[in-house]
Short mmCIF file of C-alpha atoms in Angstrom, two decimals:
data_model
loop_
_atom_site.label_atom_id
_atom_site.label_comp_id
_atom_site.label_asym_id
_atom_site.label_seq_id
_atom_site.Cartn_x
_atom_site.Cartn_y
_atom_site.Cartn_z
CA UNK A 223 1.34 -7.42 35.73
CA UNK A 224 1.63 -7.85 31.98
CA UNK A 225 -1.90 -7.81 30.43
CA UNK A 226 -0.85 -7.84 26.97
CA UNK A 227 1.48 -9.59 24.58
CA UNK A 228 3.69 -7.77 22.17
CA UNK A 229 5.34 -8.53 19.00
CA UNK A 230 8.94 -8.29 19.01
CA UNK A 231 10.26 -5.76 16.32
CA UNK A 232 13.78 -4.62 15.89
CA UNK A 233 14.85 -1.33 14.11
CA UNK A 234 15.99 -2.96 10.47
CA UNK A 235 18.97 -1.39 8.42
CA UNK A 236 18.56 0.78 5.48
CA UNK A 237 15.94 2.71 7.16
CA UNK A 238 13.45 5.21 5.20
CA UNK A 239 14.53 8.72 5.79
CA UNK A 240 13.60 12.26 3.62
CA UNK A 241 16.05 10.60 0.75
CA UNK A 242 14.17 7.43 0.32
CA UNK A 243 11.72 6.69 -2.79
CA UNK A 244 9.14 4.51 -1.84
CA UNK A 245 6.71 2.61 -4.12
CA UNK A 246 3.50 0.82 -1.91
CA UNK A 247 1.64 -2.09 -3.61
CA UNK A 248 -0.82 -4.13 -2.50
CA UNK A 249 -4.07 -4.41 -0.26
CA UNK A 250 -5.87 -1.60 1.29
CA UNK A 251 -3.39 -2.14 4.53
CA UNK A 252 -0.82 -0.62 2.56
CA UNK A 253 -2.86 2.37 1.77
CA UNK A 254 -3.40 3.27 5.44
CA UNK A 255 0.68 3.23 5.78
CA UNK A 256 1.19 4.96 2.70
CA UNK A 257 -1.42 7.64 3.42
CA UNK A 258 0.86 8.11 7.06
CA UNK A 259 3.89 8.18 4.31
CA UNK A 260 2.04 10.78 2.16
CA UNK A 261 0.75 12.98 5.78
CA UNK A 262 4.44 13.26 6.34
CA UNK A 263 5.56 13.98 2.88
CA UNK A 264 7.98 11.10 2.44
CA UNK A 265 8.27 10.28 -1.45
CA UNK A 266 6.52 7.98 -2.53
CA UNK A 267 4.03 5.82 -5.10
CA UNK A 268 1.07 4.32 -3.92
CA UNK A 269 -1.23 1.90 -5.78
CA UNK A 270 -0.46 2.52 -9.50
CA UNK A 271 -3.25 0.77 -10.70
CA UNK A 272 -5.42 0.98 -7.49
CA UNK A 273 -5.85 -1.46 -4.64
CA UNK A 274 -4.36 -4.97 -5.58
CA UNK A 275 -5.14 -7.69 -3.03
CA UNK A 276 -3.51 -11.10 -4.51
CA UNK A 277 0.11 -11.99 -5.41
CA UNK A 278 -1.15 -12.52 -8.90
CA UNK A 279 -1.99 -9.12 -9.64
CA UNK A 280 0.79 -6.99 -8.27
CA UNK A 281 3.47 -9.60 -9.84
CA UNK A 282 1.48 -8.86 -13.18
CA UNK A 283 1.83 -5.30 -12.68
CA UNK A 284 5.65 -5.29 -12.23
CA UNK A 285 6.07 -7.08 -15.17
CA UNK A 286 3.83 -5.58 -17.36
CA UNK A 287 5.89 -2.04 -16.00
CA UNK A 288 8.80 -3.68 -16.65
CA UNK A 289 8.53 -5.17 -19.85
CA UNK A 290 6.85 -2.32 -21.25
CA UNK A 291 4.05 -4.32 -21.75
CA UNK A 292 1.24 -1.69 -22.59
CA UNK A 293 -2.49 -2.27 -22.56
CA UNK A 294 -4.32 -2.68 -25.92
CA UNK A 295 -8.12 -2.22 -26.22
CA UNK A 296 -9.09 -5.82 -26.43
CA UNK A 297 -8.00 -5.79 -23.03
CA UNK A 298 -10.79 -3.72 -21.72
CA UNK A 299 -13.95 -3.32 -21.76
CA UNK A 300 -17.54 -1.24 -21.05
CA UNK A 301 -20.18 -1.98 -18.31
CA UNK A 302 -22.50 0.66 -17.51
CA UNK A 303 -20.90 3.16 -19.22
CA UNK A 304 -17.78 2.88 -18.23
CA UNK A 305 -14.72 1.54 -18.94
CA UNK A 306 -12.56 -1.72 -17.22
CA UNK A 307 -9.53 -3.50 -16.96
CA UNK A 308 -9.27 -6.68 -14.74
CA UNK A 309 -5.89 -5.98 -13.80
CA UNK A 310 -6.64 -3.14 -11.79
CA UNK A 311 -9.17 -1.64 -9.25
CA UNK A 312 -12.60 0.06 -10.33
CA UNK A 313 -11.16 3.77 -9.20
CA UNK A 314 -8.85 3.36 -12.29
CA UNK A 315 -12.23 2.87 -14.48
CA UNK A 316 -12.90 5.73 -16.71
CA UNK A 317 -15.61 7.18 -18.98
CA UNK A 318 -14.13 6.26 -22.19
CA UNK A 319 -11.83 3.75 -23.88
CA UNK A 320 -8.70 5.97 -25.09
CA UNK A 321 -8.85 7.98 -21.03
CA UNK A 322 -8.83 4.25 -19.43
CA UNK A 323 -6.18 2.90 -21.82
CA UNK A 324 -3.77 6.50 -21.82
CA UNK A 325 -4.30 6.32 -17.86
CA UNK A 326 -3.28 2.32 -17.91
CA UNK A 327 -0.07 2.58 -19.89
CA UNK A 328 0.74 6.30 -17.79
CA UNK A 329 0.80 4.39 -14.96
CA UNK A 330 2.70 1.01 -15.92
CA UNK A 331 5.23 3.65 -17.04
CA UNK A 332 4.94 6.03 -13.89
CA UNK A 333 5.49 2.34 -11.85
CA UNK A 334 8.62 1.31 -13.87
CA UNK A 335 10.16 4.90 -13.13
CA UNK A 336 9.96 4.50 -9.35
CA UNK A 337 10.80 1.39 -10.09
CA UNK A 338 14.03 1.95 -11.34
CA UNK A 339 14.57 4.49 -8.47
CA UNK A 340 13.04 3.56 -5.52
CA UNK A 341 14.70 2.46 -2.36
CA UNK A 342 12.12 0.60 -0.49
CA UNK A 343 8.91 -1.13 -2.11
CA UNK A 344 6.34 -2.16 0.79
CA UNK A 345 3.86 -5.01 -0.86
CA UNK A 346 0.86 -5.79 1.37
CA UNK A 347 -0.74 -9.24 0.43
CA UNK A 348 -4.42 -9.32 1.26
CA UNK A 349 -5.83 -12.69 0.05
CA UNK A 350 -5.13 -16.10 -1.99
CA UNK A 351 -8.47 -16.36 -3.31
CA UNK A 352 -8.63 -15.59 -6.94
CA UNK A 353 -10.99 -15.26 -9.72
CA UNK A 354 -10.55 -16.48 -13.21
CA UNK A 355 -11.67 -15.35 -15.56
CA UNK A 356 -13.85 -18.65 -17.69
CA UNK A 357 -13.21 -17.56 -21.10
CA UNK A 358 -9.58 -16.30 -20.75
CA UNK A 359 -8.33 -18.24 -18.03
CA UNK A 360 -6.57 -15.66 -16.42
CA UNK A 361 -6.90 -14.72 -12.68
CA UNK A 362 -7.98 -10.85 -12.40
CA UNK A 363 -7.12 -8.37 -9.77
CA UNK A 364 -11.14 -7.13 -9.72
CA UNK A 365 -14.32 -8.30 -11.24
CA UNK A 366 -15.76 -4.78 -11.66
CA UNK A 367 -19.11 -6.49 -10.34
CA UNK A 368 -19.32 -8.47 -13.52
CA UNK A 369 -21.80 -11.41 -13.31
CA UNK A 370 -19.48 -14.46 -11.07
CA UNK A 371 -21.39 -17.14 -13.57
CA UNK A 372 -18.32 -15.58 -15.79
CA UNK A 373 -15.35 -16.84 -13.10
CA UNK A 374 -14.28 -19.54 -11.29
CA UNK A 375 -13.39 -18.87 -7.65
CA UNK A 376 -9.97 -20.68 -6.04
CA UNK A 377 -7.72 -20.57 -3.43
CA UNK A 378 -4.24 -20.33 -4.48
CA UNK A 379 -1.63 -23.39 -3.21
CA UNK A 380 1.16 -22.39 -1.22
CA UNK A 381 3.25 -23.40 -3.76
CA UNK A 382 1.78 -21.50 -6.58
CA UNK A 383 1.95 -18.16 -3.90
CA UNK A 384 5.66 -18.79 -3.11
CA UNK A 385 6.38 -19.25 -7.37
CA UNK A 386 5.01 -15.41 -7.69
CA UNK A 387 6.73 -13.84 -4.82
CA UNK A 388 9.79 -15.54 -5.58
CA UNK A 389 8.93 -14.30 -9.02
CA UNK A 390 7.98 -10.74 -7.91
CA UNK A 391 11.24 -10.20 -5.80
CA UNK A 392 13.28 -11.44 -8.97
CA UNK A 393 11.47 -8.41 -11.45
CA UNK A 394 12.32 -6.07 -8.80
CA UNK A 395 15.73 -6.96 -8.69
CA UNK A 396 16.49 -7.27 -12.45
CA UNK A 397 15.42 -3.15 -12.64
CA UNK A 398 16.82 -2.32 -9.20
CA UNK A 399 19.27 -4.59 -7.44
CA UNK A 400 19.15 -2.41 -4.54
CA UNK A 401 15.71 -1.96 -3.59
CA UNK A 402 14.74 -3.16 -0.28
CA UNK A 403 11.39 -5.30 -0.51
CA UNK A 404 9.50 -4.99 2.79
CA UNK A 405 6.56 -7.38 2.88
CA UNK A 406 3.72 -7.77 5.32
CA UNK A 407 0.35 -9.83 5.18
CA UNK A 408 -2.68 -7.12 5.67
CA UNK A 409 -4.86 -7.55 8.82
CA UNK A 410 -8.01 -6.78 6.91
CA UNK A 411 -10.60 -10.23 7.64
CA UNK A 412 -11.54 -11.25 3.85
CA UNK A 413 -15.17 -12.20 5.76
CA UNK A 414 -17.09 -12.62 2.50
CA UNK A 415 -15.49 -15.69 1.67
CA UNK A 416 -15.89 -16.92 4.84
CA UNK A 417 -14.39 -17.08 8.13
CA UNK A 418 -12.03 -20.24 7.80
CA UNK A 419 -12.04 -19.57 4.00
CA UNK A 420 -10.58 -16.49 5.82
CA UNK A 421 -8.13 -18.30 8.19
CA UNK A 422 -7.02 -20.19 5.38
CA UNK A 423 -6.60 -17.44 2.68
CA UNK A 424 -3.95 -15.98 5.66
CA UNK A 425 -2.43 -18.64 6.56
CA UNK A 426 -1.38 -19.44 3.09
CA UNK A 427 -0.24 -16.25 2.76
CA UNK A 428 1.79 -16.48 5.69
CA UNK A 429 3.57 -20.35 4.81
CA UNK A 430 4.21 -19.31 1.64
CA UNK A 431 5.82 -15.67 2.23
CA UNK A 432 7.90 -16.78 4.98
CA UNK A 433 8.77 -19.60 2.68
CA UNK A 434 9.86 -17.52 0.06
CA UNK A 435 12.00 -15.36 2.42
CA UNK A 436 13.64 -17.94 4.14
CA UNK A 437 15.18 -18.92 1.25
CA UNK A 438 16.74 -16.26 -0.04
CA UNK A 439 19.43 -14.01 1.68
CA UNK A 440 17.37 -11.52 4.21
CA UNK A 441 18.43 -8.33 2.26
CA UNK A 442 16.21 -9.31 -0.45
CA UNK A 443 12.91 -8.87 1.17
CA UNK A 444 12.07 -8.55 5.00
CA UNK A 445 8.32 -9.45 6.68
CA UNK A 446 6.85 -6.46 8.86
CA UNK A 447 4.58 -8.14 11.20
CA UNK A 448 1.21 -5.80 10.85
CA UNK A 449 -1.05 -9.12 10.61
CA UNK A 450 0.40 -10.39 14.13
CA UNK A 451 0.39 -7.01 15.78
CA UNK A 452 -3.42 -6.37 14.88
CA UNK A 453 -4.02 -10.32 16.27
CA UNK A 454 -2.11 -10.49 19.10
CA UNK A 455 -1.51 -7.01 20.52
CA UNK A 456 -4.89 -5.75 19.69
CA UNK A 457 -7.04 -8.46 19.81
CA UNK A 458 -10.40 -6.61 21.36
CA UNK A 459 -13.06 -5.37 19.22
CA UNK A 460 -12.83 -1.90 20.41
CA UNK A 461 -9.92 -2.05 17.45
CA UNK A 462 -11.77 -2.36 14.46
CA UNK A 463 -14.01 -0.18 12.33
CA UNK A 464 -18.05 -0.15 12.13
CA UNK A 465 -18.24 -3.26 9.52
CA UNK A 466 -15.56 -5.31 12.13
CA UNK A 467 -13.35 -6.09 9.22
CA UNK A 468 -11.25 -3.17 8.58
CA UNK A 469 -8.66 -2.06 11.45
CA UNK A 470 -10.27 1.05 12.68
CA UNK A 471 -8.29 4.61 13.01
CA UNK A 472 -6.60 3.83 16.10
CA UNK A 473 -5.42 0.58 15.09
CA UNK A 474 -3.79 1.99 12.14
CA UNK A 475 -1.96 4.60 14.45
CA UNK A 476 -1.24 2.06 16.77
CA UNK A 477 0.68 -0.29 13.64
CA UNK A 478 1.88 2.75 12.23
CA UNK A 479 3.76 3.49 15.46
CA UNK A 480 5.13 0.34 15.42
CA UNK A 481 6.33 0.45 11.44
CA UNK A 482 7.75 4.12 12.57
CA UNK A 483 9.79 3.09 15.21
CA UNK A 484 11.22 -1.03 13.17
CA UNK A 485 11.72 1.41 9.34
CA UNK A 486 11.28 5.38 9.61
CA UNK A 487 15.47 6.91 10.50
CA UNK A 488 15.14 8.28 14.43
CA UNK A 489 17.29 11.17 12.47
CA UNK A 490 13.66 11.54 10.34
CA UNK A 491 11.69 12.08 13.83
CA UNK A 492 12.22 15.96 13.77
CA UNK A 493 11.64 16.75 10.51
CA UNK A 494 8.26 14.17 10.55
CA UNK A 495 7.12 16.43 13.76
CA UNK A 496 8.10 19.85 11.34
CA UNK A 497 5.72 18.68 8.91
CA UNK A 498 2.63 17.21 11.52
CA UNK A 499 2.80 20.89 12.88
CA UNK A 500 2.02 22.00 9.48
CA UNK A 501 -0.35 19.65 8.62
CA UNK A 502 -2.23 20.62 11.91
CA UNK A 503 -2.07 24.21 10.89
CA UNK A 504 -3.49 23.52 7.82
CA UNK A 505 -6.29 22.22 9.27
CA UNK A 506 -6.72 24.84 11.69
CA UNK A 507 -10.18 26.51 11.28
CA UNK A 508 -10.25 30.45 12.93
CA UNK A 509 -13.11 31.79 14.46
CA UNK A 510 -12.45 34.89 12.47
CA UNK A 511 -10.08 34.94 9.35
CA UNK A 512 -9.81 38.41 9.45
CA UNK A 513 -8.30 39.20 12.61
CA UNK A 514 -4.63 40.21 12.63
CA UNK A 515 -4.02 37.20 15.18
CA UNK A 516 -4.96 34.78 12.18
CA UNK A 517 -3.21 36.90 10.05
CA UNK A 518 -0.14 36.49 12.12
CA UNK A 519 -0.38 32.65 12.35
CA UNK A 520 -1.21 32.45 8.46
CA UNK A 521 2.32 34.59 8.08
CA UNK A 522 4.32 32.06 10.61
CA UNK A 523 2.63 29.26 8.89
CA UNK A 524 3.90 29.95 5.37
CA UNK A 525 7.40 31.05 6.70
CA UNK A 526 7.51 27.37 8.21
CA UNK A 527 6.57 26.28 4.73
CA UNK A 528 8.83 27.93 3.15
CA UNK A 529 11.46 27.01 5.40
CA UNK A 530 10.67 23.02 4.98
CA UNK A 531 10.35 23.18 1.06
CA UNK A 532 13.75 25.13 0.82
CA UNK A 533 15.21 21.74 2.65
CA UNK A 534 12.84 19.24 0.99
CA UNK A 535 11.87 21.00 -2.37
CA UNK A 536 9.30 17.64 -3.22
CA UNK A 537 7.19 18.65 -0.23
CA UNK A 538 4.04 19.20 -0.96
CA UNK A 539 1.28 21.11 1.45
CA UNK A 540 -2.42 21.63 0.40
#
């Protein structure tokens, strides 16, 4: 008896293995992969300029990397005593003008260098809804809880989504023809504007991504289906968090799985299992530090360490 229906996934070509450079953009889906990514100590960017949830903002990103486009200081500004840019998340606000704009252009440039070098570039799209801005007319990635009498909310056409993508997959070529784009639409529920505001934010997403792809030859970007696994393989409470929005812990593992087994090399599986036995002796806590057994497994811990790093010199264990 089959009690549950399953997305079909293939294992793609140019898989990521221990070589690959990876650079994550996008919604907070794409930090739960790349913090899976980082637990395994593949190499990779995440989130330059924090967590970007429209097409808009992580198109303006690339280019501004790209074109060396650095940030001036009419293009931020002070609330409560701190510092803000609208193209990028409040955890890049800082305490001062010259630390926000020195961390801005640090990271436009760190995000043109993996640019130039990456192999893969996973972009999770969270939302069409925008905000722009009244007096500049430009659509920001956050509104650092500035009043919303000073934007105008709108849902982006499918049209307008497909221009950007198409737009975004064309900057990432023109630095680094060989990148593999690897999109996916983030299961997150955008429930504050509403649940078919919701439905229709997605599905907008969706028309215009696959839109975008289908029109262009399939090496130069490929859809990972996290969006349909977490609505029609885990479609039960039971999978989300406390606030029923977020995909909880074992959803992520259970997605995660599923982007292991369609992207990660099966040549990478040993070496990934290496490095979880680490972790997970990192995290060990002894009953007594002292004792020569700890000391023992402490010695054997570090040797394995060593061992890895020697192999994989970019490793990095805390």
């Amino acid at each position: 008896m089959k009690l549950q229906t399953t997305v079909p996934l293939i294992k793609f070509e140019n898989p990521i293995d221990y070589q690959s450079k990876l650079l994550l953009l996008g919604s907070c889906f794409v930090e739960n992969i790349g913090d899976k990514l980082k637990y395994y100590n593949f190499q990779q960017l995440q989130n330059p300029f924090g967590i970007l949830f429209h097409p808009f903002a992580i198109e303006n990103l690339v280019e501004r990397a790209i074109e060396n486009r650095n940030y001036q200081e009419s293009e931020v500004f002070e609330q409560d005593g701190r510092w803000h840019c609208f193209d990028a998340h409040s955890a890049n606000s800082a305490t001062s003008k010259t630390i926000l704009l020195q961390n801005l252009n640090e990271s436009l440039e760190e995000t043109k260098q993996q640019l130039e070098q990456t192999t893969h570039i996973i972009i999770t799209l969270g939302t069409a809804w925008v905000y722009r801005d009244n007096k500049t007319k430009k659509v920001v990635a956050n509104c650092h809880k500035v009043s919303q009498k000073e934007f105008s909310k709108e849902l982006l056409s499918i049209e307008v989504i497909k221009n950007s993508l198409a737009r975004l997959i064309e900057l990432v070529h023109s630095i680094n023809e060989s990148a593999q784009v690897i999109f996916t639409i983030s299961p997150v529920r955008h429930l504050k504007d509403g649940f078919m505001e919701n439905q229709q934010s997605k599905s907008h997403l969706i028309t215009a991504l696959h839109g975008v792809l289908s029109s262009r030859a399939q090496s130069r970007g490929i859809y990972f289906p996290s969006y349909e696994i977490m609505m029609d393989e885990l479609r039960d409470y039971r999978f989300y968090g406390k606030d029923m929005v977020h995909p909880n812990e074992l959803a992520i593992d259970y997605i995660w799985e599923k982007f292991k087994s369609s992207w990660i090399s099966s040549q990478s599986y040993t070496v990934m299992e290496e490095v979880d036995t680490i972790q997970k002796g990192l995290q060990h806590r002894a009953f007594n530090p002292d004792s020569e057994e700890h000391q023992k497994f402490k010695k054997s811990l570090q040797a394995k360490i060593t061992y890895l790093k020697e192999r994989y010199p970019f490793m990095k264990f805390d």
